[in-house]
Amino acid sequence: MLKEFLDKFRTTPLLHHDEPALMPVFKRQPVSFVRGRGSILWDDEDNAYLDALGGIAVTILGHSHPRISEAISLQADRLLHVSNHFHIQEQARLGEKFCAIAEMDKVFFANSGAEANEAAIKIARAYGHSRGIKYPTIITAKKSFHGRTMATLSATGNPALQAGFEPMLANFIHVDFNSLDAVGVHADNEDVVAVMVEPILGESGIIVPDEGYLRSLRQLCDEHGWFLILDEIQTGMGRTGKWFAYQHENVLPDVMTSAKALANGIPIGACAARGKAAAVLTAGTHGSTFGGNPLACKIALTTIDIIEQDALLEAAHEMGLFLRKQLQQQIGTHAGVVDIRGKGMMLAVELDQAHPDLASLFLAAGLVVNITGGGKIIRLLPAINISDAEAKKIIQIVHDVVCAL
Ligand code: PLP
């Protein structure tokens, strides 16, 4: 049944929507969502889809969560923006709460992941200068993704994304992910000030490092006086079953960044730091017009509150195990499936070959997913509060589509 439907869909794909005035930087799927509730999205023809992507790890509590909607409405009616020239109550409150859950000392709020990473890079560079290092250098990972601004693109370990925008910022060294030796090789480089990695490579297809990788990186950084910077933009806010992925290994970075799910869809980014790293940025050295505005901070506080009250860290852990086990059982031995992996509600199914339009095939079957790895990796980043029935439906559709390929 599904096979017939997919074959038909292959010959009559949905039309792309017109957007002649937009710079064509996104390869969009042929669908326009107009509303959502929980983990269900509806398109402009009122077709319903199950959302297993959450706006790329953003809507961690699903769409139109009643408490989030209420908080947005109340805050909009109270105060949206005043500028950082003044004390902002919501920002101060979120600062304390965020530092408590992240186990950090101080935080700076920005508007996106890339901006949060910009702050982290500036902290590392400024720290280097304070130690007399003229060309402070940061070690990052190949296949990493840290953003699209010039500094974060330079940090990103993906030459394809950098092509055409050279020269990159100097003084980033890209090494193999999940290899301590690859970092250790640079032990004698006196310009190195920091190692910056994602705890799990997200954009590259949910690549989970060996257990102990972060702990060993921590040790290496301590031995050499380097900062450990962890980009938790995709892994953070409960997605892996802890507030932040480094908490699985009981290590603390010197600097960490968060964004995406932090306010469940209202743009915000955070760069938090601990110890010496927390004292680097001083008045006038960094800033943002919108960063830490009352609306974004109030919604981030509400998001954290809901995750705590509804015990959603535990739910993410349990549901993640369930999803992985079910995927393993249903398609683990299927000829086209190479690997099923992930942590918490951050999962991937890797196929043996690329399939063109795989994301569109999933859409035709009623499931929103993301395809990475050149068309081979199905990435699942559902809300952490999905129901059992929704989880089973995700498994069923993934099974049906993979088996119909
Ligand atoms: N870092 C990681 C790990 C990400 O996954 C992303 C976005 O996908 C970013 C940074 C950039 O975040 P933003 O798109 O909000 O700038």
Coordinates of C-alpha atoms and ligand atoms in Angstrom, one line a residue:
M1 CA 0.0 0.0 0.0
L2 CA 2.7 2.5 1.1
K3 CA 4.9 1.3 -1.8
E4 CA 2.2 2.1 -4.3
F5 CA 1.6 5.5 -2.7
L6 CA 5.3 6.3 -2.7
D7 CA 5.7 5.2 -6.4
K8 CA 2.9 7.5 -7.3
F9 CA 4.4 10.3 -5.2
R10 CA 7.7 9.8 -7.0
T11 CA 6.0 10.6 -10.3
T12 CA 3.8 13.4 -9.1
P13 CA 5.8 15.3 -6.4
L14 CA 4.1 18.2 -4.6
L15 CA 4.7 21.5 -6.3
H16 CA 7.2 23.9 -4.7
H17 CA 5.7 27.0 -3.3
D18 CA 6.6 30.3 -4.9
E19 CA 9.0 32.6 -3.1
P20 CA 10.6 34.8 -5.8
A21 CA 11.7 37.5 -3.4
L22 CA 13.7 35.2 -1.1
M23 CA 17.4 34.5 -1.5
P24 CA 17.5 30.8 -2.5
V25 CA 19.8 29.6 0.3
F26 CA 17.6 26.8 1.5
K27 CA 16.7 23.6 -0.4
R28 CA 13.2 23.4 0.9
Q29 CA 10.8 20.5 1.1
P30 CA 7.6 20.9 -0.9
V31 CA 5.3 21.7 2.0
S32 CA 4.2 24.7 3.8
F33 CA 3.2 24.2 7.5
V34 CA 0.7 26.7 8.7
R35 CA -0.1 25.4 12.3
G36 CA 1.0 22.9 14.8
R37 CA -0.1 21.4 18.2
G38 CA 2.0 19.1 20.2
S39 CA 3.9 16.9 17.7
I40 CA 1.4 17.3 14.9
L41 CA 1.8 19.8 12.0
W42 CA -0.8 20.8 9.4
D43 CA 0.1 22.1 5.9
D44 CA -1.8 24.7 3.9
E45 CA -4.1 22.0 2.5
D46 CA -4.9 20.8 6.0
N47 CA -2.9 17.5 5.7
A48 CA -1.6 16.4 9.1
Y49 CA 2.0 15.2 9.7
L50 CA 3.8 13.8 12.7
D51 CA 6.8 15.9 13.5
A52 CA 10.0 14.0 14.3
L53 CA 12.3 16.9 13.6
G54 CA 11.0 19.7 15.9
G55 CA 12.3 22.5 13.6
I56 CA 15.8 20.9 13.9
A57 CA 15.9 20.2 17.6
V58 CA 14.1 23.4 18.6
T59 CA 10.5 22.7 19.6
I60 CA 11.5 20.3 22.3
L61 CA 8.1 20.6 24.0
G62 CA 6.2 20.4 20.7
H63 CA 4.1 23.2 19.0
S64 CA 1.7 25.6 20.6
H65 CA 2.4 24.3 24.1
P66 CA -0.4 26.0 26.1
R67 CA 2.0 27.2 28.9
I68 CA 4.5 28.6 26.3
S69 CA 1.7 30.3 24.4
E70 CA 0.3 31.8 27.6
A71 CA 3.7 33.0 28.7
I72 CA 4.4 34.6 25.3
S73 CA 1.1 36.4 25.4
L74 CA 1.5 37.7 28.9
Q75 CA 5.1 38.8 28.3
A76 CA 4.1 40.5 25.0
D77 CA 1.4 42.4 26.9
R78 CA 4.0 43.4 29.6
L79 CA 7.3 44.2 28.0
L80 CA 9.2 43.0 24.9
H81 CA 12.4 45.0 24.7
V82 CA 14.3 47.7 26.6
S83 CA 18.0 47.2 25.6
N84 CA 20.9 46.0 27.7
H85 CA 21.6 49.5 28.9
F86 CA 19.1 48.6 31.7
H87 CA 18.7 45.8 34.3
I88 CA 16.3 43.2 32.8
Q89 CA 14.6 41.1 35.5
E90 CA 13.8 38.2 33.3
Q91 CA 17.4 38.0 32.0
A92 CA 18.8 38.0 35.6
R93 CA 16.4 35.3 36.6
L94 CA 17.1 33.2 33.6
G95 CA 20.9 33.7 34.1
E96 CA 20.6 32.2 37.6
K97 CA 18.5 29.3 36.5
F98 CA 20.6 28.6 33.4
C99 CA 23.8 28.6 35.4
A100 CA 22.2 26.3 37.9
I101 CA 21.2 23.7 35.3
A102 CA 24.4 24.0 33.3
E103 CA 26.6 24.1 36.4
M104 CA 28.3 27.3 35.2
D105 CA 29.2 30.5 36.9
K106 CA 28.1 33.2 34.4
V107 CA 26.2 33.5 31.2
F108 CA 25.8 35.9 28.2
F109 CA 22.6 35.7 26.2
A110 CA 22.6 36.1 22.4
N111 CA 19.9 35.3 19.7
S112 CA 21.1 32.2 18.0
G113 CA 23.6 29.3 18.2
A114 CA 26.1 30.9 15.9
E115 CA 26.1 34.0 18.1
A116 CA 26.5 32.0 21.3
N117 CA 29.6 30.3 19.6
E118 CA 30.9 33.7 18.6
A119 CA 31.0 34.7 22.2
A120 CA 32.8 31.4 23.1
I121 CA 35.4 32.0 20.5
K122 CA 35.9 35.6 21.7
I123 CA 36.4 34.3 25.2
A124 CA 39.0 31.8 24.1
R125 CA 40.9 34.4 22.0
A126 CA 40.7 37.1 24.7
Y127 CA 42.0 34.6 27.3
G128 CA 44.9 33.8 25.0
H129 CA 45.8 37.5 24.7
S130 CA 45.7 37.9 28.5
R131 CA 48.4 35.2 28.6
G132 CA 50.5 36.9 26.0
I133 CA 49.5 34.6 23.1
K134 CA 49.5 36.7 19.9
Y135 CA 47.7 34.2 17.7
P136 CA 45.3 32.3 19.9
T137 CA 44.4 29.0 18.2
I138 CA 41.3 26.8 18.8
I139 CA 41.2 23.1 18.0
T140 CA 37.9 21.9 16.6
A141 CA 36.6 18.7 15.0
K142 CA 36.4 17.7 11.3
K143 CA 32.7 17.1 10.4
S144 CA 31.6 19.6 13.1
F145 CA 29.0 22.3 12.7
H146 CA 29.2 25.5 14.7
G147 CA 27.3 28.0 12.6
R148 CA 27.3 30.2 9.5
T149 CA 28.9 33.5 10.7
M150 CA 32.5 33.9 9.6
A151 CA 34.1 32.9 12.9
T152 CA 31.8 29.9 13.4
L153 CA 32.1 28.9 9.8
S154 CA 35.9 28.9 10.3
A155 CA 35.5 26.8 13.4
T156 CA 33.2 24.4 11.4
G157 CA 35.0 21.3 10.1
N158 CA 33.2 21.1 6.7
P159 CA 35.1 22.5 3.7
A160 CA 32.0 22.3 1.5
L161 CA 30.3 24.9 3.6
Q162 CA 33.3 27.1 3.7
A163 CA 33.9 27.0 -0.1
G164 CA 33.4 30.4 -1.8
F165 CA 33.7 32.4 1.4
E166 CA 37.4 32.2 1.9
P167 CA 39.6 33.4 3.5
M168 CA 38.4 31.7 6.7
L169 CA 39.4 33.2 10.0
A170 CA 42.9 31.9 10.8
N171 CA 43.9 29.9 13.8
F172 CA 41.5 27.1 13.8
I173 CA 42.9 23.6 13.6
H174 CA 40.5 20.8 12.6
V175 CA 41.2 17.3 13.9
D176 CA 39.4 14.0 13.7
F177 CA 36.4 13.7 16.1
N178 CA 36.5 11.1 18.8
S179 CA 40.3 10.8 18.7
L180 CA 42.4 12.0 21.6
D181 CA 45.6 11.4 19.7
A182 CA 44.5 13.8 17.1
V183 CA 44.2 16.5 19.7
G184 CA 47.3 15.4 21.6
V185 CA 49.5 15.9 18.5
H186 CA 49.1 19.6 19.1
A187 CA 50.3 19.5 22.7
D188 CA 53.4 21.4 22.0
N189 CA 51.7 24.2 20.0
E190 CA 52.0 27.1 22.3
D191 CA 49.3 29.1 20.5
V192 CA 46.5 26.6 21.4
V193 CA 44.1 28.1 23.9
A194 CA 41.0 25.9 23.6
V195 CA 39.4 22.7 22.3
M196 CA 35.9 23.2 21.0
V197 CA 33.6 20.2 20.1
E198 CA 30.0 19.1 20.0
P199 CA 29.4 16.3 22.5
I200 CA 27.6 14.5 19.6
L201 CA 28.0 15.6 16.0
G202 CA 24.5 16.7 15.1
E203 CA 24.5 18.0 11.5
S204 CA 26.9 15.3 10.4
G205 CA 24.4 12.6 11.3
I206 CA 24.3 12.0 15.1
I207 CA 27.8 10.7 15.6
V208 CA 28.2 9.6 19.2
P209 CA 31.8 9.5 20.4
D210 CA 33.2 6.7 22.6
E211 CA 32.3 6.8 26.3
G212 CA 35.0 8.7 28.1
Y213 CA 35.9 11.0 25.1
L214 CA 34.8 14.2 26.9
R215 CA 36.4 13.1 30.2
S216 CA 39.7 12.5 28.4
L217 CA 39.4 15.8 26.5
R218 CA 38.8 17.5 29.9
Q219 CA 42.0 15.9 31.3
L220 CA 44.1 16.9 28.2
C221 CA 42.8 20.5 28.4
D222 CA 43.7 20.6 32.2
E223 CA 47.2 19.3 31.5
H224 CA 47.9 22.0 28.9
G225 CA 45.9 24.9 30.4
W226 CA 43.4 24.9 27.5
F227 CA 39.8 25.8 27.8
L228 CA 37.3 23.0 26.9
I229 CA 34.4 24.6 25.0
L230 CA 31.4 22.4 24.4
D231 CA 28.8 23.3 21.8
E232 CA 25.5 22.0 23.3
I233 CA 23.4 23.9 20.8
Q234 CA 21.8 20.7 19.4
T235 CA 22.5 18.2 22.3
G236 CA 21.4 20.5 25.2
M237 CA 18.2 21.3 27.1
G238 CA 17.3 17.7 27.9
R239 CA 17.5 16.2 24.4
T240 CA 19.9 13.4 25.5
G241 CA 18.2 12.8 28.8
K242 CA 20.3 15.2 30.9
W243 CA 20.2 19.0 30.7
F244 CA 23.5 18.9 28.9
A245 CA 25.3 16.0 27.3
Y246 CA 28.5 16.6 29.3
Q247 CA 26.5 15.7 32.5
H248 CA 26.5 12.1 31.3
E249 CA 30.2 12.0 31.8
N250 CA 30.3 14.1 35.0
V251 CA 32.7 16.6 33.4
L252 CA 32.3 20.3 33.2
P253 CA 33.6 22.5 30.3
D254 CA 35.1 25.9 30.9
V255 CA 32.7 27.4 28.3
M256 CA 29.5 25.9 26.9
T257 CA 26.9 27.2 24.4
S258 CA 23.2 26.6 24.1
A259 CA 20.4 27.8 21.7
K260 CA 17.8 25.9 19.6
A261 CA 15.5 24.4 22.3
L262 CA 16.3 26.9 25.0
A263 CA 13.1 28.8 24.5
N264 CA 11.2 26.2 22.4
G265 CA 11.2 28.3 19.3
I266 CA 11.6 31.9 20.4
P267 CA 15.2 32.8 19.2
I268 CA 17.8 32.8 21.9
G269 CA 21.4 31.7 22.4
A270 CA 23.5 31.4 25.5
C271 CA 27.2 31.2 26.2
A272 CA 28.0 30.2 29.7
A273 CA 31.4 30.0 31.4
R274 CA 33.0 28.8 34.6
G275 CA 36.0 29.8 36.7
K276 CA 38.7 31.8 34.9
A277 CA 36.7 31.7 31.7
A278 CA 33.7 33.4 33.4
A279 CA 35.8 36.5 34.1
V280 CA 37.2 37.1 30.6
L281 CA 34.4 39.3 29.1
T282 CA 34.2 42.7 30.8
A283 CA 32.1 45.8 30.2
G284 CA 32.2 47.0 26.6
T285 CA 34.0 43.8 25.3
H286 CA 30.9 42.1 23.9
G287 CA 27.2 42.8 23.5
S288 CA 23.9 42.4 21.6
T289 CA 20.9 44.6 21.0
F290 CA 18.3 41.8 21.2
G291 CA 20.2 39.3 23.3
G292 CA 18.6 38.5 26.6
N293 CA 15.4 40.5 25.9
P294 CA 12.5 40.0 28.3
L295 CA 10.4 37.9 25.9
A296 CA 13.1 35.4 25.0
C297 CA 14.3 35.1 28.6
K298 CA 10.7 34.6 30.0
I299 CA 10.0 31.9 27.5
A300 CA 13.3 30.1 28.2
L301 CA 12.5 30.2 31.9
T302 CA 9.0 28.7 31.1
T303 CA 10.6 26.0 29.0
I304 CA 13.0 25.0 31.8
D305 CA 10.1 25.1 34.3
I306 CA 8.0 22.8 32.1
I307 CA 10.9 20.3 31.6
E308 CA 11.4 20.2 35.4
Q309 CA 7.8 20.0 36.4
D310 CA 6.9 17.3 33.9
A311 CA 10.0 15.3 34.6
L312 CA 11.0 15.4 30.9
L313 CA 14.7 14.7 31.4
E314 CA 13.7 11.2 32.6
A315 CA 11.1 11.0 29.8
A316 CA 13.7 11.8 27.1
H317 CA 15.9 9.1 28.5
E318 CA 13.2 6.5 28.6
M319 CA 11.5 7.3 25.3
G320 CA 14.9 7.5 23.6
L321 CA 15.7 4.0 24.8
F322 CA 12.3 2.8 23.6
L323 CA 12.7 4.4 20.2
R324 CA 16.2 3.0 19.7
K325 CA 15.2 -0.5 20.8
Q326 CA 12.1 -0.5 18.6
L327 CA 14.0 0.7 15.6
Q328 CA 16.6 -2.0 16.2
Q329 CA 13.9 -4.6 16.4
Q330 CA 11.9 -3.5 13.4
I331 CA 14.6 -2.5 10.9
G332 CA 17.9 -3.4 12.5
T333 CA 18.5 -6.4 10.3
H334 CA 17.0 -4.9 7.2
A335 CA 19.5 -5.2 4.3
G336 CA 19.6 -1.5 3.6
V337 CA 20.2 -0.4 7.2
V338 CA 23.8 0.0 8.2
D339 CA 23.5 1.5 11.7
I340 CA 21.0 2.7 14.3
R341 CA 22.4 5.1 16.9
G342 CA 21.9 8.0 19.1
K343 CA 21.4 9.2 22.7
G344 CA 18.0 10.1 24.2
M345 CA 15.8 11.8 21.7
M346 CA 18.6 12.3 19.2
L347 CA 18.6 9.4 16.8
A348 CA 19.8 8.3 13.4
V349 CA 19.2 5.5 11.0
E350 CA 22.1 5.2 8.5
L351 CA 21.3 3.5 5.2
D352 CA 23.8 1.7 2.9
Q353 CA 23.1 4.1 0.0
A354 CA 21.7 7.6 -0.7
H355 CA 18.1 7.9 -1.8
P356 CA 17.1 11.0 -3.6
D357 CA 14.1 12.8 -2.1
L358 CA 14.1 10.6 1.0
A359 CA 12.7 13.5 3.1
S360 CA 9.9 14.0 0.6
L361 CA 9.1 10.4 0.7
F362 CA 8.8 10.6 4.5
L363 CA 6.6 13.7 4.1
A364 CA 4.3 11.8 1.7
A365 CA 4.0 9.1 4.4
G366 CA 3.1 11.8 7.0
L367 CA 6.4 12.0 8.9
V368 CA 8.7 15.0 9.2
V369 CA 12.3 14.0 9.4
N370 CA 15.7 15.4 8.3
I371 CA 18.1 13.6 6.0
T372 CA 21.8 14.2 6.4
G373 CA 25.0 12.4 5.3
G374 CA 24.4 13.1 1.6
G375 CA 21.0 11.4 1.6
K376 CA 21.9 8.3 3.7
I377 CA 21.1 9.3 7.2
I378 CA 17.6 9.7 8.6
R379 CA 17.8 12.1 11.6
L380 CA 15.1 12.0 14.2
L381 CA 14.9 14.9 16.8
P382 CA 11.3 14.6 18.1
A383 CA 9.9 16.6 21.0
I384 CA 10.8 15.0 24.3
N385 CA 7.2 14.9 25.5
I386 CA 5.8 12.8 22.6
S387 CA 3.1 10.2 23.6
D388 CA 3.6 6.4 23.4
A389 CA 1.2 6.3 20.4
E390 CA 3.2 9.0 18.6
A391 CA 6.5 7.2 19.3
K392 CA 5.0 3.9 17.8
K393 CA 3.7 5.8 14.8
I394 CA 7.2 7.2 14.2
I395 CA 8.6 3.7 14.3
Q396 CA 5.9 2.3 12.0
I397 CA 6.4 5.0 9.3
V398 CA 10.2 4.7 9.4
H399 CA 9.8 1.0 9.1
D400 CA 7.4 1.3 6.2
V401 CA 9.4 3.8 4.2
V402 CA 12.7 2.1 4.7
C403 CA 11.2 -1.3 3.7
A404 CA 9.6 0.3 0.6
L405 CA 12.8 1.9 -0.7
Ligands
PLP1 N1 26.1 24.5 16.7 C1 25.5 23.4 16.5 C2 25.9 22.1 17.1 C3 24.3 23.3 15.7 O1 23.7 22.2 15.4 C4 23.9 24.6 15.1 C5 22.7 24.6 14.2 O2 22.4 23.6 13.6 C6 24.6 25.7 15.4 C7 25.7 25.7 16.2 C8 24.2 27.1 14.8 O3 23.0 27.5 15.4 P1 22.1 28.7 14.7 O4 21.6 28.1 13.4 O5 21.1 29.0 15.7 O6 23.1 29.8 14.4

